[in-house]
Short mmCIF file of N, CA and C in Angstrom, two decimals:
data_model
loop_
_atom_site.label_atom_id
_atom_site.label_comp_id
_atom_site.label_asym_id
_atom_site.label_seq_id
_atom_site.Cartn_x
_atom_site.Cartn_y
_atom_site.Cartn_z
N MET A 1 358.00 129.72 103.60
CA MET A 1 357.09 128.77 102.78
C MET A 1 355.34 129.37 102.63
N VAL A 2 355.01 128.60 101.59
CA VAL A 2 354.05 128.37 100.92
C VAL A 2 352.63 127.38 101.73
N ASN A 3 351.47 127.77 102.41
CA ASN A 3 350.48 127.25 102.99
C ASN A 3 349.51 127.27 102.07
N ALA A 4 348.67 125.52 102.03
CA ALA A 4 347.65 124.71 101.45
C ALA A 4 346.64 125.76 100.57
N ASP A 5 346.94 127.17 101.60
CA ASP A 5 345.31 128.04 101.49
C ASP A 5 346.17 128.66 99.46
N ASP A 6 347.21 129.29 100.00
CA ASP A 6 348.27 130.03 98.94
C ASP A 6 348.15 129.15 97.65
N ALA A 7 348.74 127.53 97.63
CA ALA A 7 349.26 126.64 96.31
C ALA A 7 348.15 126.85 96.21
N ALA A 8 346.99 126.43 96.68
CA ALA A 8 345.14 126.50 96.31
C ALA A 8 344.93 127.38 95.58
N THR A 9 344.96 128.83 95.88
CA THR A 9 344.69 129.77 94.77
C THR A 9 345.55 130.12 94.26
N ARG A 10 346.47 129.25 93.89
CA ARG A 10 347.66 130.16 92.70
C ARG A 10 347.17 128.83 91.70
N MET A 11 346.75 127.62 92.31
CA MET A 11 347.17 126.91 91.41
C MET A 11 345.09 126.90 90.54
N LYS A 12 344.39 127.51 91.64
CA LYS A 12 342.79 127.91 90.63
C LYS A 12 343.40 129.14 89.58
N ALA A 13 343.94 129.77 90.10
CA ALA A 13 344.53 130.94 89.58
C ALA A 13 345.33 130.63 87.94
N GLY A 14 345.72 129.27 88.66
CA GLY A 14 346.25 128.76 86.70
C GLY A 14 345.48 128.40 86.07
N GLU A 15 344.62 127.00 86.73
CA GLU A 15 343.87 126.36 85.73
C GLU A 15 342.40 127.99 85.50
N GLU A 16 342.45 128.47 85.71
CA GLU A 16 341.25 129.24 85.34
C GLU A 16 342.24 130.17 83.76
N THR A 17 342.96 130.59 83.89
CA THR A 17 344.00 131.26 83.24
C THR A 17 344.36 130.54 82.24
N ALA A 18 344.68 128.72 82.38
CA ALA A 18 344.71 128.06 81.07
C ALA A 18 343.24 127.84 80.59
N LYS A 19 342.03 127.71 80.83
CA LYS A 19 341.16 127.39 80.65
C LYS A 19 340.90 128.35 79.80
N ILE A 20 341.05 130.33 79.81
CA ILE A 20 340.80 130.83 79.54
C ILE A 20 341.56 131.26 77.80
N LEU A 21 342.91 130.51 78.03
CA LEU A 21 344.04 130.35 77.40
C LEU A 21 343.35 129.92 75.86
N ILE A 22 342.95 128.31 76.35
CA ILE A 22 343.20 126.94 75.41
C ILE A 22 340.71 128.11 74.88
N GLU A 23 340.74 128.46 75.64
CA GLU A 23 338.94 128.61 74.97
C GLU A 23 339.38 129.60 74.14
N ILE A 24 340.26 130.65 73.93
CA ILE A 24 340.54 131.71 73.17
C ILE A 24 341.07 130.89 71.65
N LYS A 25 341.87 130.13 71.76
CA LYS A 25 342.30 129.24 70.50
C LYS A 25 343.81 130.45 70.98
N ALA A 26 343.95 130.36 71.96
CA ALA A 26 346.01 130.87 72.21
C ALA A 26 346.92 129.49 72.44
N VAL A 27 346.34 128.91 73.12
CA VAL A 27 347.15 127.34 73.13
C VAL A 27 347.12 126.71 71.61
N ASN A 28 347.68 126.27 71.27
CA ASN A 28 348.33 125.17 70.47
C ASN A 28 349.08 124.26 69.96
N PHE A 29 348.96 123.13 69.35
CA PHE A 29 349.72 121.84 69.90
C PHE A 29 350.09 121.73 67.85
N ARG A 30 351.45 121.16 68.30
CA ARG A 30 352.17 120.62 67.16
C ARG A 30 353.01 119.52 67.31
N PRO A 31 352.35 118.31 67.12
CA PRO A 31 354.13 117.35 67.66
C PRO A 31 354.50 117.17 66.94
N SER A 32 353.17 116.95 65.68
CA SER A 32 354.89 116.60 64.06
C SER A 32 355.73 117.09 64.13
N GLN A 33 355.59 118.36 64.28
CA GLN A 33 355.56 119.39 63.41
C GLN A 33 356.43 120.85 65.05
N PRO A 34 357.09 120.31 66.38
CA PRO A 34 357.19 121.25 66.83
C PRO A 34 357.80 123.15 66.10
N TYR A 35 357.41 123.64 67.24
CA TYR A 35 357.73 125.29 67.10
C TYR A 35 358.92 125.36 68.23
N THR A 36 359.38 127.00 66.88
CA THR A 36 360.84 127.08 67.33
C THR A 36 360.55 128.54 68.49
N LEU A 37 360.92 128.11 69.95
CA LEU A 37 360.83 129.07 71.26
C LEU A 37 362.05 130.10 70.47
N THR A 38 361.53 130.79 71.34
CA THR A 38 362.71 132.59 71.31
C THR A 38 363.81 131.70 71.79
N ALA A 39 364.04 131.05 72.50
CA ALA A 39 364.96 130.43 73.09
C ALA A 39 365.81 129.44 72.76
N GLY A 40 365.27 128.79 71.59
CA GLY A 40 365.84 128.37 70.42
C GLY A 40 365.34 126.72 70.89
N TRP A 41 364.59 126.65 72.02
CA TRP A 41 364.12 125.00 71.90
C TRP A 41 362.62 124.74 70.88
N ALA A 42 362.71 123.34 71.41
CA ALA A 42 362.13 122.85 69.82
C ALA A 42 360.40 122.68 70.83
N SER A 43 359.32 122.85 70.87
CA SER A 43 357.86 122.99 71.77
C SER A 43 357.31 122.08 71.18
N PRO A 44 356.19 121.08 71.28
CA PRO A 44 354.70 120.52 70.77
C PRO A 44 354.14 122.05 70.85
N VAL A 45 353.53 122.43 72.26
CA VAL A 45 352.89 123.35 72.44
C VAL A 45 353.29 125.30 72.33
N TYR A 46 352.68 125.94 71.68
CA TYR A 46 352.82 127.08 71.51
C TYR A 46 351.96 128.06 71.91
N ILE A 47 352.11 129.19 72.72
CA ILE A 47 351.16 130.18 73.61
C ILE A 47 351.14 131.35 73.39
N ASP A 48 350.49 131.54 72.36
CA ASP A 48 350.13 132.78 71.68
C ASP A 48 349.03 133.84 72.03
N CYS A 49 350.70 134.20 73.20
CA CYS A 49 349.76 135.31 73.76
C CYS A 49 349.32 136.87 73.69
N ARG A 50 349.58 136.65 71.97
CA ARG A 50 348.55 138.61 71.66
C ARG A 50 347.56 137.91 71.69
N LYS A 51 347.07 136.71 71.25
CA LYS A 51 345.25 136.47 71.39
C LYS A 51 345.24 137.22 72.09
N LEU A 52 345.29 137.31 73.94
CA LEU A 52 344.38 137.63 74.51
C LEU A 52 343.92 139.30 74.45
N ILE A 53 344.98 139.93 73.08
CA ILE A 53 344.87 141.07 73.70
C ILE A 53 343.40 141.29 72.31
N ALA A 54 342.96 140.96 71.86
CA ALA A 54 341.61 140.48 71.33
C ALA A 54 340.20 140.74 71.52
N HIS A 55 340.11 139.88 72.45
CA HIS A 55 339.40 138.99 73.64
C HIS A 55 339.18 140.15 74.71
N LEU A 56 338.13 141.05 75.41
CA LEU A 56 338.26 142.30 76.37
C LEU A 56 337.99 141.77 77.86
N GLU A 57 337.12 140.45 77.57
CA GLU A 57 336.75 140.18 79.62
C GLU A 57 337.26 139.70 79.66
N GLU A 58 338.58 138.21 78.76
CA GLU A 58 339.24 137.46 78.54
C GLU A 58 340.61 138.11 79.50
N ARG A 59 340.69 138.84 78.83
CA ARG A 59 342.51 139.53 78.94
C ARG A 59 341.83 140.26 80.35
N ARG A 60 340.95 141.34 80.58
CA ARG A 60 340.92 141.54 81.86
C ARG A 60 340.80 140.51 83.60
N ARG A 61 340.38 139.49 83.26
CA ARG A 61 339.93 138.74 83.98
C ARG A 61 341.81 138.00 83.98
N VAL A 62 342.33 137.54 83.26
CA VAL A 62 344.06 137.37 84.08
C VAL A 62 344.62 138.66 83.96
N ILE A 63 344.55 139.78 83.92
CA ILE A 63 345.17 140.92 84.32
C ILE A 63 344.93 140.65 85.50
N GLU A 64 343.76 141.21 85.49
CA GLU A 64 342.73 140.84 87.44
C GLU A 64 344.07 139.67 88.20
N LEU A 65 343.48 138.15 87.48
CA LEU A 65 344.56 136.85 88.61
C LEU A 65 345.85 137.25 88.73
N ALA A 66 346.66 137.86 87.60
CA ALA A 66 347.50 138.57 87.42
C ALA A 66 348.34 139.93 88.38
N ALA A 67 347.37 140.54 89.02
CA ALA A 67 347.87 141.35 89.23
C ALA A 67 346.97 140.97 90.63
N ASP A 68 345.99 140.14 91.01
CA ASP A 68 346.35 139.80 92.59
C ASP A 68 347.25 138.99 92.88
N HIS A 69 347.55 138.27 91.79
CA HIS A 69 349.24 137.09 92.58
C HIS A 69 350.29 137.91 92.70
N LEU A 70 350.83 139.12 92.46
CA LEU A 70 351.49 139.98 92.06
C LEU A 70 351.08 140.19 93.71
N THR A 71 349.91 140.88 94.19
CA THR A 71 349.57 141.98 95.34
C THR A 71 350.14 140.74 96.70
N ARG A 72 350.10 139.04 96.72
CA ARG A 72 349.66 138.38 97.01
C ARG A 72 351.48 137.80 97.92
N GLU A 73 352.61 138.23 96.83
CA GLU A 73 353.76 137.54 96.28
C GLU A 73 354.55 138.54 96.79
N VAL A 74 354.29 139.58 96.12
CA VAL A 74 355.39 140.56 96.89
C VAL A 74 355.12 141.97 97.59
N ASP A 75 355.68 142.32 97.77
CA ASP A 75 355.52 143.82 98.54
C ASP A 75 354.50 144.59 97.21
N ILE A 76 354.24 144.63 97.11
CA ILE A 76 353.62 145.22 96.29
C ILE A 76 354.23 147.14 96.18
N ASN A 77 354.37 147.75 97.72
CA ASN A 77 354.44 148.96 97.79
C ASN A 77 356.20 149.20 97.84
N HIS A 78 356.72 148.44 97.80
CA HIS A 78 358.45 148.60 97.14
C HIS A 78 358.57 147.87 95.85
N VAL A 79 357.70 147.82 94.75
CA VAL A 79 357.35 148.17 93.64
C VAL A 79 357.44 149.14 93.25
N ASP A 80 358.40 149.36 92.44
CA ASP A 80 358.44 151.53 91.74
C ASP A 80 357.95 151.50 90.67
N MET A 81 358.36 150.21 89.65
CA MET A 81 357.52 150.50 88.51
C MET A 81 356.95 149.57 87.53
N ILE A 82 356.05 148.83 86.55
CA ILE A 82 356.39 147.79 85.94
C ILE A 82 356.63 148.51 84.77
N ALA A 83 357.85 146.93 84.76
CA ALA A 83 358.45 147.29 82.83
C ALA A 83 357.78 145.90 82.08
N GLY A 84 357.70 146.51 80.66
CA GLY A 84 357.52 145.00 79.60
C GLY A 84 358.39 145.30 78.73
N GLY A 85 358.90 143.79 78.24
CA GLY A 85 359.36 144.18 76.95
C GLY A 85 358.64 144.33 75.68
N GLU A 86 359.72 144.86 74.35
CA GLU A 86 358.88 145.51 73.43
C GLU A 86 358.80 143.85 72.82
N THR A 87 358.22 143.64 71.77
CA THR A 87 357.00 144.86 72.10
C THR A 87 355.58 143.68 72.36
N ALA A 88 355.31 142.40 72.17
CA ALA A 88 354.45 141.68 73.16
C ALA A 88 354.60 142.34 74.11
N GLY A 89 355.23 142.74 75.73
CA GLY A 89 354.98 143.19 76.85
C GLY A 89 354.88 144.42 77.23
N ILE A 90 354.79 145.07 75.81
CA ILE A 90 354.02 146.30 76.30
C ILE A 90 352.46 147.09 76.73
N PRO A 91 351.61 145.92 76.41
CA PRO A 91 350.21 145.76 76.22
C PRO A 91 349.86 145.17 77.65
N TYR A 92 351.18 144.06 78.10
CA TYR A 92 351.19 143.21 79.87
C TYR A 92 350.96 144.34 80.47
N ALA A 93 352.17 144.89 80.10
CA ALA A 93 352.95 145.98 81.39
C ALA A 93 351.77 147.12 81.20
N ALA A 94 351.26 147.72 80.12
CA ALA A 94 350.57 148.89 80.51
C ALA A 94 349.01 148.74 81.82
N TRP A 95 348.48 147.38 80.97
CA TRP A 95 347.11 146.82 81.98
C TRP A 95 347.84 146.86 83.40
N LEU A 96 348.84 145.86 83.45
CA LEU A 96 349.70 145.63 84.75
C LEU A 96 349.77 146.75 85.60
N SER A 97 350.12 147.69 84.87
CA SER A 97 350.03 148.68 86.11
C SER A 97 349.29 150.21 85.66
N GLU A 98 348.36 149.89 85.54
CA GLU A 98 346.86 150.62 85.64
C GLU A 98 346.41 149.65 87.09
N ALA A 99 346.29 148.11 86.25
CA ALA A 99 346.07 147.43 87.45
C ALA A 99 346.58 147.38 89.31
N LEU A 100 347.84 147.80 89.41
CA LEU A 100 348.51 148.69 90.47
C LEU A 100 348.70 149.65 90.39
N SER A 101 348.47 150.02 90.18
CA SER A 101 348.46 151.75 90.45
C SER A 101 350.47 152.05 90.07
N LYS A 102 350.65 152.00 88.78
CA LYS A 102 352.49 152.10 89.04
C LYS A 102 352.82 152.18 87.67
N PRO A 103 353.79 153.65 88.06
CA PRO A 103 354.08 153.41 86.27
C PRO A 103 354.57 153.33 85.69
N MET A 104 355.05 152.90 84.32
CA MET A 104 355.83 152.20 83.55
C MET A 104 357.08 152.15 82.68
N LEU A 105 356.90 151.48 81.49
CA LEU A 105 357.89 151.64 80.86
C LEU A 105 358.37 150.28 80.50
N TYR A 106 358.81 150.30 78.95
CA TYR A 106 358.92 149.53 78.34
C TYR A 106 360.82 149.46 78.32
N VAL A 107 360.42 148.08 77.28
CA VAL A 107 362.90 148.33 77.66
C VAL A 107 362.65 147.35 75.95
N ARG A 108 363.49 147.99 75.21
CA ARG A 108 363.51 147.86 73.71
C ARG A 108 365.26 146.14 73.71
N LYS A 109 364.77 145.90 72.33
CA LYS A 109 366.04 144.55 72.45
C LYS A 109 367.06 145.61 71.97
N GLN A 110 367.18 146.22 71.54
CA GLN A 110 368.41 147.06 71.13
C GLN A 110 368.61 148.37 71.41
N PRO A 111 368.79 149.13 71.71
CA PRO A 111 368.13 150.88 72.20
C PRO A 111 368.54 151.33 70.49
N LYS A 112 367.30 152.21 69.86
CA LYS A 112 367.22 152.47 68.39
C LYS A 112 367.79 153.65 67.95
N GLY A 113 367.69 153.54 66.87
CA GLY A 113 368.85 154.03 65.95
C GLY A 113 369.41 155.81 65.81
N PHE A 114 367.82 156.51 66.62
CA PHE A 114 368.42 157.44 66.20
C PHE A 114 367.25 158.13 67.79
N GLY A 115 368.29 159.85 67.53
CA GLY A 115 366.50 160.39 68.58
C GLY A 115 368.20 160.53 70.19
N ARG A 116 367.33 159.83 70.57
CA ARG A 116 368.04 159.22 71.81
C ARG A 116 368.50 158.93 71.94
N GLY A 117 368.52 157.48 71.36
CA GLY A 117 369.02 156.09 71.53
C GLY A 117 369.08 155.38 71.78
N ALA A 118 367.51 155.37 73.40
CA ALA A 118 367.21 154.83 74.10
C ALA A 118 366.78 153.47 74.41
N GLN A 119 366.74 152.97 74.96
CA GLN A 119 367.09 151.87 74.99
C GLN A 119 365.59 151.46 76.50
N ILE A 120 365.68 152.00 77.21
CA ILE A 120 364.55 151.44 78.03
C ILE A 120 363.19 153.16 77.69
N GLU A 121 362.11 153.46 77.35
CA GLU A 121 361.69 154.08 76.94
C GLU A 121 360.11 153.82 78.81
N GLY A 122 360.30 155.94 78.62
CA GLY A 122 359.34 155.71 79.76
C GLY A 122 360.28 156.86 80.64
N GLU A 123 359.56 157.60 81.43
CA GLU A 123 360.43 158.12 82.77
C GLU A 123 360.64 157.54 84.14
N GLN A 124 362.34 157.58 84.51
CA GLN A 124 362.64 156.38 85.39
C GLN A 124 362.90 156.93 86.86
N GLN A 125 362.00 156.48 87.32
CA GLN A 125 362.42 157.42 89.03
C GLN A 125 363.32 156.86 89.77
N HIS A 126 363.82 155.72 89.42
CA HIS A 126 365.60 155.77 89.73
C HIS A 126 366.61 154.49 88.79
N GLU A 127 367.48 155.55 89.23
CA GLU A 127 368.73 155.03 88.04
C GLU A 127 368.32 153.16 87.76
N LEU A 128 368.58 152.54 86.83
CA LEU A 128 367.95 151.30 86.17
C LEU A 128 370.04 150.94 86.25
#
């Protein structure tokens, strides 16, 4: 059950994150020609999270808010690793793993076709 303080904290963090994304022009609106999202859905709004990479202070704040949220919502002692999906998820996983002092790995969409043929990169501490 979520108490009022938790809900207020989440709302404030969400509003701050949204404000940051709007200020760095990561939020795009195109109602007359909707964007096609990865899932195949059409949306008049597209959030380009890759824009955050170039904005150091804003990025640090969003990662801080995310790390605070995870620490509040999850027993972080039971989290072994932080994983990101290729390619846009890799920097976010790296920043969160650093903020939370957790090892990191990343997952490819398909196993690479050479070398070890790995789909998961990074040293896994437990069998996935």
